[in-house]
Coordinates of C-alpha atoms and ligand atoms in Angstrom, one line a residue:
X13 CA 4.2 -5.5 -34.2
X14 CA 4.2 -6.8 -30.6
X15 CA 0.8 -6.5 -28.7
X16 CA 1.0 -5.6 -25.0
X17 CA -1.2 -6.9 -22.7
X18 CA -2.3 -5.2 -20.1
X19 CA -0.5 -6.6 -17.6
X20 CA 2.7 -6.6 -19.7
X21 CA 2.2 -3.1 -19.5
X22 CA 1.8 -2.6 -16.3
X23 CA 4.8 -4.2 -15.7
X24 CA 7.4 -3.3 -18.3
X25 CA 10.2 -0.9 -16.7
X26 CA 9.5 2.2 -18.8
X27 CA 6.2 2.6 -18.1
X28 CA 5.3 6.1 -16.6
X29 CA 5.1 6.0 -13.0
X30 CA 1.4 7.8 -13.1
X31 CA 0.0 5.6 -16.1
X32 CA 0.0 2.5 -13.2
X33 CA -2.3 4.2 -11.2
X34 CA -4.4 5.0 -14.1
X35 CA -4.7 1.7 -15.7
X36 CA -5.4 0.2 -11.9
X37 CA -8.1 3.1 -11.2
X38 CA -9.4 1.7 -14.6
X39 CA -9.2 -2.4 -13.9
X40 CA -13.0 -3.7 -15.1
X41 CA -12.6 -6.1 -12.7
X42 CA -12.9 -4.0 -9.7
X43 CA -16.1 -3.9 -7.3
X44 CA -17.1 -0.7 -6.6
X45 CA -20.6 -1.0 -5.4
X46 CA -21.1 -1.0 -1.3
X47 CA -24.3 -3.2 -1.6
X48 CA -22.2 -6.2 -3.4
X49 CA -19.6 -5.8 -0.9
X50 CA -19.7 -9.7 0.6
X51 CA -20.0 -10.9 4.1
X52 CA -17.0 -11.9 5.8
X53 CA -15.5 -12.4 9.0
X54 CA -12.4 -10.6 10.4
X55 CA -10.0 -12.4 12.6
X56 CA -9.5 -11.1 15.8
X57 CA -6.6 -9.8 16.8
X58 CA -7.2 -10.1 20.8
X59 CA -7.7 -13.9 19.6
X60 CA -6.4 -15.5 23.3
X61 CA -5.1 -12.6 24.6
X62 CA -6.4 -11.9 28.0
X63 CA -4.4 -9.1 28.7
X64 CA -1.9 -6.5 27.5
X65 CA 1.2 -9.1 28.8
X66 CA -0.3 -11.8 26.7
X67 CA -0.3 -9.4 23.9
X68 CA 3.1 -8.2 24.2
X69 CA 5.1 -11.5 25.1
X70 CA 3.0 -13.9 22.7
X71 CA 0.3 -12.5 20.0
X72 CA 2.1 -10.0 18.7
X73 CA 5.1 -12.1 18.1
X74 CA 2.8 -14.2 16.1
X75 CA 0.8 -12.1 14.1
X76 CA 4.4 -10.6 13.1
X77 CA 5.3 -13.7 11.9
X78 CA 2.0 -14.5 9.5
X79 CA 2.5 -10.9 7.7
X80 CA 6.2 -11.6 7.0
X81 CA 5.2 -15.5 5.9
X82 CA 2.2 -14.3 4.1
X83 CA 2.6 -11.0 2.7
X84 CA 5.5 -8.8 3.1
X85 CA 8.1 -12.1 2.9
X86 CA 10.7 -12.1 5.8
X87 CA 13.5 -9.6 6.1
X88 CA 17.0 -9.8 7.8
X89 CA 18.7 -7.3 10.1
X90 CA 20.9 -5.1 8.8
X91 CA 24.0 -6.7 7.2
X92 CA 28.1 -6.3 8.6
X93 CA 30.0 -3.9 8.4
X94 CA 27.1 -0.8 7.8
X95 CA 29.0 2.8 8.0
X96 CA 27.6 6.4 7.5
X97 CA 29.0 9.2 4.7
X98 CA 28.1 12.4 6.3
X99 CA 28.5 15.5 3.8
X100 CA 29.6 18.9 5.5
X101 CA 26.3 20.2 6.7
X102 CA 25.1 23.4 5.1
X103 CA 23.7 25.7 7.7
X104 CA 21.8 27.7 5.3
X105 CA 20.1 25.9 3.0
X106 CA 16.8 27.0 1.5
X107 CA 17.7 30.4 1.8
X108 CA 18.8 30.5 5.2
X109 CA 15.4 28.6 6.4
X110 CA 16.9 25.0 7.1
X111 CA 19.7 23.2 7.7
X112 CA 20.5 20.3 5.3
X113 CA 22.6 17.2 5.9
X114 CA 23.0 14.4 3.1
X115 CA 24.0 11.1 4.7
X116 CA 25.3 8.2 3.1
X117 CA 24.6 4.3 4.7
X118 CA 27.2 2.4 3.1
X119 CA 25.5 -1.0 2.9
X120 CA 28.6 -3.1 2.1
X121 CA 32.7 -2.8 2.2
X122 CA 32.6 -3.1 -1.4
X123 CA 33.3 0.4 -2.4
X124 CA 30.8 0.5 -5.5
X125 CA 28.1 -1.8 -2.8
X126 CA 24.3 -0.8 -2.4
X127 CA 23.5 2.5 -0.7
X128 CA 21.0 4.5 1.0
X129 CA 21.1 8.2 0.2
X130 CA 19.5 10.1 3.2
X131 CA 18.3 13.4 2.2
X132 CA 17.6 15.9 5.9
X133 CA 16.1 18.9 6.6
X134 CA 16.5 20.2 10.1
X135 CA 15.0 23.8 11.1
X136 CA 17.1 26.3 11.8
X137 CA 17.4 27.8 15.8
X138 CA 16.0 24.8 17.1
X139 CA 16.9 24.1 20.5
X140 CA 17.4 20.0 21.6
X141 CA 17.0 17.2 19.3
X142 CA 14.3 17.6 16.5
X143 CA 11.1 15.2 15.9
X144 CA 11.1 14.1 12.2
X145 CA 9.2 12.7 9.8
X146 CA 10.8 9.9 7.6
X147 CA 9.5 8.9 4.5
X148 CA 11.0 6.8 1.1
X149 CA 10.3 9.1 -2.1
X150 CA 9.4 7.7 -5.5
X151 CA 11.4 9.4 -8.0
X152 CA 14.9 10.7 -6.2
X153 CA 16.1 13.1 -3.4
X154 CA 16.4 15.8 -6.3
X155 CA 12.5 15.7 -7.1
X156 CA 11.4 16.6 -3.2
X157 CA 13.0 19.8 -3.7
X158 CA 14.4 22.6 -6.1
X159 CA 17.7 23.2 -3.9
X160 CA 20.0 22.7 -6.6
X161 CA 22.5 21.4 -3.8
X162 CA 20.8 17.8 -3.9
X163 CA 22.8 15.2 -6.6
X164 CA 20.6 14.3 -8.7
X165 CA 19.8 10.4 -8.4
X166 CA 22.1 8.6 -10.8
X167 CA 19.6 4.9 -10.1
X168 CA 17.0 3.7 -12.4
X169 CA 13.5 5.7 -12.5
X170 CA 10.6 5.4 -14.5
X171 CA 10.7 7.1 -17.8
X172 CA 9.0 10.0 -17.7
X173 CA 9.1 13.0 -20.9
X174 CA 12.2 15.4 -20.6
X175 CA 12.3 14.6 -16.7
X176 CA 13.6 10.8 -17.0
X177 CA 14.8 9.6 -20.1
X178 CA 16.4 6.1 -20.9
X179 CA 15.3 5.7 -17.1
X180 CA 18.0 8.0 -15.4
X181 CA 16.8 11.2 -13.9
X182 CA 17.5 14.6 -15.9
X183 CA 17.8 17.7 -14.7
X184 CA 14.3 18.8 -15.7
X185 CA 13.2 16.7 -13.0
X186 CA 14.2 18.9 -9.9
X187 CA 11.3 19.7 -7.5
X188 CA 8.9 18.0 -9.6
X189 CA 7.2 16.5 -6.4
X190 CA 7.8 19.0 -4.2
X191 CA 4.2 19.6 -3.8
X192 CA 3.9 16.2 -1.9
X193 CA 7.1 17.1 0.1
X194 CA 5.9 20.5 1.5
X195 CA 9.8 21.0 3.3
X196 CA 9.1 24.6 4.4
X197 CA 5.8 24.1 6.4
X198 CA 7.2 20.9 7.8
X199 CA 10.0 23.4 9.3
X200 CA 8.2 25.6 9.9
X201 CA 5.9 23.7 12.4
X202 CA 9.2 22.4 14.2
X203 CA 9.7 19.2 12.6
X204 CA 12.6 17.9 9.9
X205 CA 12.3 15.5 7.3
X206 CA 14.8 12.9 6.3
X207 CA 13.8 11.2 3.0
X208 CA 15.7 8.6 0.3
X209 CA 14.8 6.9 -3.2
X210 CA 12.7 3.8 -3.5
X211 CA 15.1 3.1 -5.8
X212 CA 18.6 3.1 -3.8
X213 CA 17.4 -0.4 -2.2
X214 CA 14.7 -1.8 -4.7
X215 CA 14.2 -0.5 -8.6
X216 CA 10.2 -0.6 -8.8
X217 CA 9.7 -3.1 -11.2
X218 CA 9.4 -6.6 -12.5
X219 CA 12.6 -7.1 -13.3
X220 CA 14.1 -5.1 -10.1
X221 CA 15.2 -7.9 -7.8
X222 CA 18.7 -8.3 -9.5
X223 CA 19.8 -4.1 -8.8
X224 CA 18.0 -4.7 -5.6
X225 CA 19.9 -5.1 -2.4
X226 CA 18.3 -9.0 -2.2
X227 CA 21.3 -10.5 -3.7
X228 CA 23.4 -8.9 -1.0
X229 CA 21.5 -11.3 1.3
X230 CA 21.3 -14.5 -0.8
X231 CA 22.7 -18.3 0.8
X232 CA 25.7 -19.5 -0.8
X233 CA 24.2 -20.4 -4.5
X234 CA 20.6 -18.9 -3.9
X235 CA 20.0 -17.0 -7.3
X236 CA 16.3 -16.2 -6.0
X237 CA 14.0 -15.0 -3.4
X238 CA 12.0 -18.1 -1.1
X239 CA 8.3 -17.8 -1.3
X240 CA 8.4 -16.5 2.3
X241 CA 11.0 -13.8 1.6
X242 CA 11.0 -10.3 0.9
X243 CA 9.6 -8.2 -2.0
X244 CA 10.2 -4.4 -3.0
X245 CA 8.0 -3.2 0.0
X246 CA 10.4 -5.6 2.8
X247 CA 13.4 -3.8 1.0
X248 CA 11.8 -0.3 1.1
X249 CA 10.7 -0.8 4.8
X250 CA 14.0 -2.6 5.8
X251 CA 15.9 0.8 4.1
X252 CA 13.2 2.7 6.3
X253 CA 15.4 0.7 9.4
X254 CA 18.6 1.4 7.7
X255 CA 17.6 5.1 7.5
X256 CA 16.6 4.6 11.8
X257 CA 19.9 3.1 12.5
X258 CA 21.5 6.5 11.4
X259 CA 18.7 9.0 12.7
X260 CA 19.5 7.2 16.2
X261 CA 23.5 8.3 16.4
X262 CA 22.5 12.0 14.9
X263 CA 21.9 14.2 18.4
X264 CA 20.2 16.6 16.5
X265 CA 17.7 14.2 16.3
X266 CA 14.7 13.0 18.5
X267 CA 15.4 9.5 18.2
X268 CA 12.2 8.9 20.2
X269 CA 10.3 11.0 18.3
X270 CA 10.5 9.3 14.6
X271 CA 7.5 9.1 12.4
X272 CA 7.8 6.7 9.8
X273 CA 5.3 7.8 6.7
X274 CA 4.5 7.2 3.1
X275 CA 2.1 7.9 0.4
X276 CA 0.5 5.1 -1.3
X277 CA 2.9 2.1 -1.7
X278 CA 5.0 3.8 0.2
X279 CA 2.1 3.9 2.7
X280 CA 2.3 0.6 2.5
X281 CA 5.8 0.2 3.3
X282 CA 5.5 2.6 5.8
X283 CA 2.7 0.8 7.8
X284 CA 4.7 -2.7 7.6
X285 CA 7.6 -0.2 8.7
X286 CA 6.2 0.8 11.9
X287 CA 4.6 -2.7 12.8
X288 CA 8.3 -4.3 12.5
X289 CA 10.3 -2.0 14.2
X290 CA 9.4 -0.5 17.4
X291 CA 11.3 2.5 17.0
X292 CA 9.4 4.1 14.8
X293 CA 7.0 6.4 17.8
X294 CA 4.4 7.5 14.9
X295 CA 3.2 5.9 11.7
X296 CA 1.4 7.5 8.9
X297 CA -0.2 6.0 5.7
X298 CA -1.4 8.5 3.4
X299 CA -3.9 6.7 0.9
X300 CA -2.2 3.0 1.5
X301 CA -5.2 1.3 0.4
X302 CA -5.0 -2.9 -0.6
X303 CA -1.8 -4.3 1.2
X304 CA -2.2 -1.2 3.4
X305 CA -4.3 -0.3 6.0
X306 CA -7.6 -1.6 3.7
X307 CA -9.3 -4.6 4.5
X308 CA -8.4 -7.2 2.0
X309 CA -11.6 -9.1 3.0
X310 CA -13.9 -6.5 1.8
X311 CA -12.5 -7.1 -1.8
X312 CA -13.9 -3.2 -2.6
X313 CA -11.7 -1.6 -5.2
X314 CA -8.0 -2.6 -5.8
X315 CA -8.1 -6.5 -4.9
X316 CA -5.0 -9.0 -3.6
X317 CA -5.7 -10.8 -6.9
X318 CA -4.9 -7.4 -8.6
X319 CA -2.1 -6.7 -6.4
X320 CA -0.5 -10.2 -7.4
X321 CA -1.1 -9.4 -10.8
X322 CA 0.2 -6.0 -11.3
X323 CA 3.0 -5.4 -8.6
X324 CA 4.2 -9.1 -7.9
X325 CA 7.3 -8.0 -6.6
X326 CA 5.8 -5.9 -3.9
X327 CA 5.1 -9.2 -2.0
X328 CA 6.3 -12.2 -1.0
X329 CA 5.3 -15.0 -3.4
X330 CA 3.2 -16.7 -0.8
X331 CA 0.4 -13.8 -0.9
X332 CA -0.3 -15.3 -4.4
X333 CA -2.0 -18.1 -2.2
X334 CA -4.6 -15.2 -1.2
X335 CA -5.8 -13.9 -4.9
X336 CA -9.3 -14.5 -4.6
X337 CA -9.3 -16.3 -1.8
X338 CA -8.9 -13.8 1.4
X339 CA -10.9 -15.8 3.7
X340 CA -7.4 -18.0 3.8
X341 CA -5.5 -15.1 4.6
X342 CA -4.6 -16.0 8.0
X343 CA -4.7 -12.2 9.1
X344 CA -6.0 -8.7 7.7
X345 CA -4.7 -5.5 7.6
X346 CA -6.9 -4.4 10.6
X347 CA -4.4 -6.2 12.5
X348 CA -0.9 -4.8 10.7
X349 CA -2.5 -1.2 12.6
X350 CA -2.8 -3.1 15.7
X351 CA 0.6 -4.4 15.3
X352 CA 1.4 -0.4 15.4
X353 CA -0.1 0.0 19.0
X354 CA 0.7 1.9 21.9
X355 CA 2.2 3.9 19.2
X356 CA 0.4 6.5 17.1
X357 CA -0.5 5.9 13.8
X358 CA -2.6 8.2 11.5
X359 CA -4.6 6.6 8.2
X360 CA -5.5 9.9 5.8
X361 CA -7.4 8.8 2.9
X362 CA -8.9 11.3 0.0
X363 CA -12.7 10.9 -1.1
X364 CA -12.2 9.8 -4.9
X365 CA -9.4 7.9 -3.9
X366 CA -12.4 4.6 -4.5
X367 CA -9.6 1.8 -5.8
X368 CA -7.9 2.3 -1.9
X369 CA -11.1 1.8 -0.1
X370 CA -11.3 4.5 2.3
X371 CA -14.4 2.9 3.9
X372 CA -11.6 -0.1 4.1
X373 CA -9.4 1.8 5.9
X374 CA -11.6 3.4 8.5
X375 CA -12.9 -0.3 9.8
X376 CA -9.3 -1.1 10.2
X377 CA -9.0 1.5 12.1
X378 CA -12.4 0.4 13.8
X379 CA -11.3 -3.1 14.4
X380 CA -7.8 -2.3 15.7
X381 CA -8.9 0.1 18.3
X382 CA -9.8 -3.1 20.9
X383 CA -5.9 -3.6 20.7
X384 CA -5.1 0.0 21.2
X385 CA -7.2 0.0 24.2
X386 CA -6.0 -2.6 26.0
X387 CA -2.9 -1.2 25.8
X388 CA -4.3 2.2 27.8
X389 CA -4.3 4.4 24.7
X390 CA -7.4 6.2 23.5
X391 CA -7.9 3.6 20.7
X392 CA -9.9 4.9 17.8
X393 CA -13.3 7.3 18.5
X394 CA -15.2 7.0 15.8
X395 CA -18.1 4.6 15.0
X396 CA -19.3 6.3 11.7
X397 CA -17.4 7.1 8.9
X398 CA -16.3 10.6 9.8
X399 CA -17.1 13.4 6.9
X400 CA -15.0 14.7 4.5
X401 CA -12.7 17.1 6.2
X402 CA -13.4 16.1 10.1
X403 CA -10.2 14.4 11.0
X404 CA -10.5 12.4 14.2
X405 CA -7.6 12.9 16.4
X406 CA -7.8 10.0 19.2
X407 CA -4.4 7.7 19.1
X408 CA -5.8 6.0 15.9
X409 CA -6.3 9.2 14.1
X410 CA -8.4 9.3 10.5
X411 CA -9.4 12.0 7.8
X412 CA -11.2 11.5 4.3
X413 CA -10.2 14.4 2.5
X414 CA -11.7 15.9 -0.8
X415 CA -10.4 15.0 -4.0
X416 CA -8.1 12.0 -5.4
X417 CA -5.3 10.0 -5.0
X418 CA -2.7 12.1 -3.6
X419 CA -0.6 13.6 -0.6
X420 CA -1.6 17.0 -0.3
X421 CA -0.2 20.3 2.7
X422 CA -4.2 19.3 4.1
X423 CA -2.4 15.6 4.8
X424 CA 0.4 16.9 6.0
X425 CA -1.3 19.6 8.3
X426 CA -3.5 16.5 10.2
X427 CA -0.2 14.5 10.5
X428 CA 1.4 17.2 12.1
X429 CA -1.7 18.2 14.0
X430 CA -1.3 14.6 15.2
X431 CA 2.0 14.4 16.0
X432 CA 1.5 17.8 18.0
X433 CA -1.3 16.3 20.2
X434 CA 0.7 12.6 20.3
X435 CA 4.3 12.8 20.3
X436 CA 5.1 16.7 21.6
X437 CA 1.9 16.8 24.2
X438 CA 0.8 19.9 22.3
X439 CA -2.8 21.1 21.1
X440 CA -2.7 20.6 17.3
X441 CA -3.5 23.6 15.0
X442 CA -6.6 24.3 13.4
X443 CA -6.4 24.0 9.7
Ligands
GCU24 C1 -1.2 1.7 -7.9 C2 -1.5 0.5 -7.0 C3 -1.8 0.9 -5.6 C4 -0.7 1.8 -5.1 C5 -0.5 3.0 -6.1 C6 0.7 3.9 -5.7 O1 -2.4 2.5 -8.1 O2 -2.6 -0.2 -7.6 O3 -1.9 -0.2 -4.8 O4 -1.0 2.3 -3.8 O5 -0.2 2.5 -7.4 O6 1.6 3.5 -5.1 O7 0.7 5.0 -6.3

């Protein structure tokens, strides 16, 4: 009999994507008490900056630079010879309540080369280009919906009962996450959605990198990634550009008004998203937690050391440097939010949700507001750690909600509340 360790299980290809979450939330390892919570000291973003020119032209340059050496690995622009599928558009899809376009970004001339399936969502009657939200789903374009016009991913997922099996997608697996993809109230409120699968640029797991699109960017006789280069969240936020590059060409798109978003990893992703390219006008991490918007200096739940343990292709191999030793860490995540700024950016983060660190992510929010500011925005208003349910709405906006891990229509709501009040210079709805 072969006896798994844990952190064979964590990272063997069929394991259920759920169970990874579970076993982290579980790690003994993990602090979880406030009081043991050591001192440290953050560096400062505004670190020789005397004003917002300084910023711009220098600082920011450089603080880009240490995330991609240090964390996220370095990723390249996008490669020759890029084109776009576009599918007939159906004008009346969902029951007459959307209009859906399916896009295809042909990443190479080969014919059977890497590709990015966009999934979108416009509303119906909408006069002018559309704000959207853009986010990279975990499990296929089929699962963010039941519209039975979607293809169903033919890519690796995780195994998962009758809904995955042998690690392709089954039927049974349509609309299974439509509850984080709430499509109708998205339209409803005005705005589209344009989605695609983690999986179309970077199979999430250990042994990933060779169905990955890496290899398409390998040196003559490279066989692997440099310590400095990107993981699975530089591919997914890289796709995130790939997915831009289209959404800018498409007029019946707000091309100024793209919000780049993403639940947990894909948080993430999104966050390093937004701080590498400008484009994106909003940012949104939904429960992003360690290698997120958390502190990694706080060490309170889910740790770098775990990180480098359990998701090692996430990162760049260089973060390994940082397991259990943060302080070395030449930046922290309080300054990938600054790297987000004029721009608005939103952090949700749920109440049980202890392994992401919500206190984490609120003093990143804290200690990236001096950037904000001196840019002219509003910054972030809070000094306490609002209450459960009290979103604050100021450019840096922040919720706790009830309950656990998870992206839920009260996340959504405050994103688009957000997004009301930040992008469309409209009061945000009560919810
Ligand atoms: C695990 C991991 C987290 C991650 C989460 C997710 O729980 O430890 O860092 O955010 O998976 O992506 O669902």
């Amino acid at each position: 009999m072969r006896i798994l360790t844990r952190r064979a299980i964590l990272q063997s290809a069929s394991l259920p994507f759920w169970l990874g979450s579970t076993l982290q939330a579980q790690a003994p390892s993990r602090d979880y008490d406030e009081s043991k919570v050591r001192k440290y000291a953050l560096p400062d973003p505004l670190q020789g900056v005397p004003n917002a020119e300084a910023w711009r032209k220098h600082r920011r340059t450089e603080l880009l630079r240490l995330f991609a050496e240090n964390e996220y690995g370095r990723k390249p622009g996008p490669p020759k010879g890029v084109h776009f599928a576009v599918t007939p558009v159906d004008e009346n899809a969902l029951g007459g309540k959307a209009r859906r376009k399916l896009v295809s970004a042909r990443l190479s001339k080969h014919p059977n080369g890497p590709e990015i399936n966009l999934l979108i969502y416009l509303p119906k009657n909408q006069s002018g280009p559309t704000p959207i939200f853009l986010g990279v789903n975990f499990r296929g374009n089929h699962t963010v919906n039941t519209d039975p016009a979607i293809p169903l991913s033919t890519k690796w997922v995780y195994n998962n009962g009758k809904a995955a099996i042998n690690n392709r997608s089954t039927e049974a697996s349509r609309g299974m996450q439509s509850a984080s993809w709430p499509v109708e109230q998205i339209l409803a409120r005005g705005y589209g959605l344009a989605t695609f699968y983690a999986g179309d640029v970077f199979p999430d797991h250990a042994g990933g990198y060779e169905a990955s699109i890496l290899p398409l960017f390998y040196q003559e006789g490279q066989t692997k990634r440099e310590p400095n280069e990107w993981g699975a969240i530089g591919a997914w936020s890289w796709g995130l550009s790939r997915a831009m590059d289209y959404l800018e060409t498409d007029h019946d798109i707000d091309r100024n008004r793209v919000i780049v978003m993403g639940h947990s990893r894909m948080g993430k992703t999104a966050l390093w998203a937004g701080a590498s390219d400008p484009r994106f006008s909003m940012i949104v991490s939904n429960c992003s937690g360690a290698g997120g918007a958390t502190l990694a200096r706080r060490r309170f739940g889910e740790s770098v050391k775990d990180l480098n343990t359990t998701f090692p292709w996430w990162f760049c191999e260089n973060y390994r440097k940082y397991s259990d030793n943060e302080d070395a860490f030449p930046v922290d995540q309080h300054e990938l939010i600054a790297l987000c700024a004029p721009r608005p950016i939103y952090i949700g983060t749920a109440e049980q949700d202890r392994g992401s660190d919500p206190k984490g992510q609120f003093l990143s929010a804290v200690n990236a507001s001096p950037v904000y500011k001196l840019l002219g925005t509003s910054g972030f208003a809070a000094s306490e750690m609002p209450p459960v349910h009290k979103p604050v709405m100021t450019t840096i906006g922040f919720h706790v909600r009830a309950g656990r891990h998870d992206i839920t229509t009260y996340d959504w709501e405050q994103y688009m509340n957000h997004a009301d009040i930040h992008l469309l210079n409209r009061a945000g709805r009560k919810s």
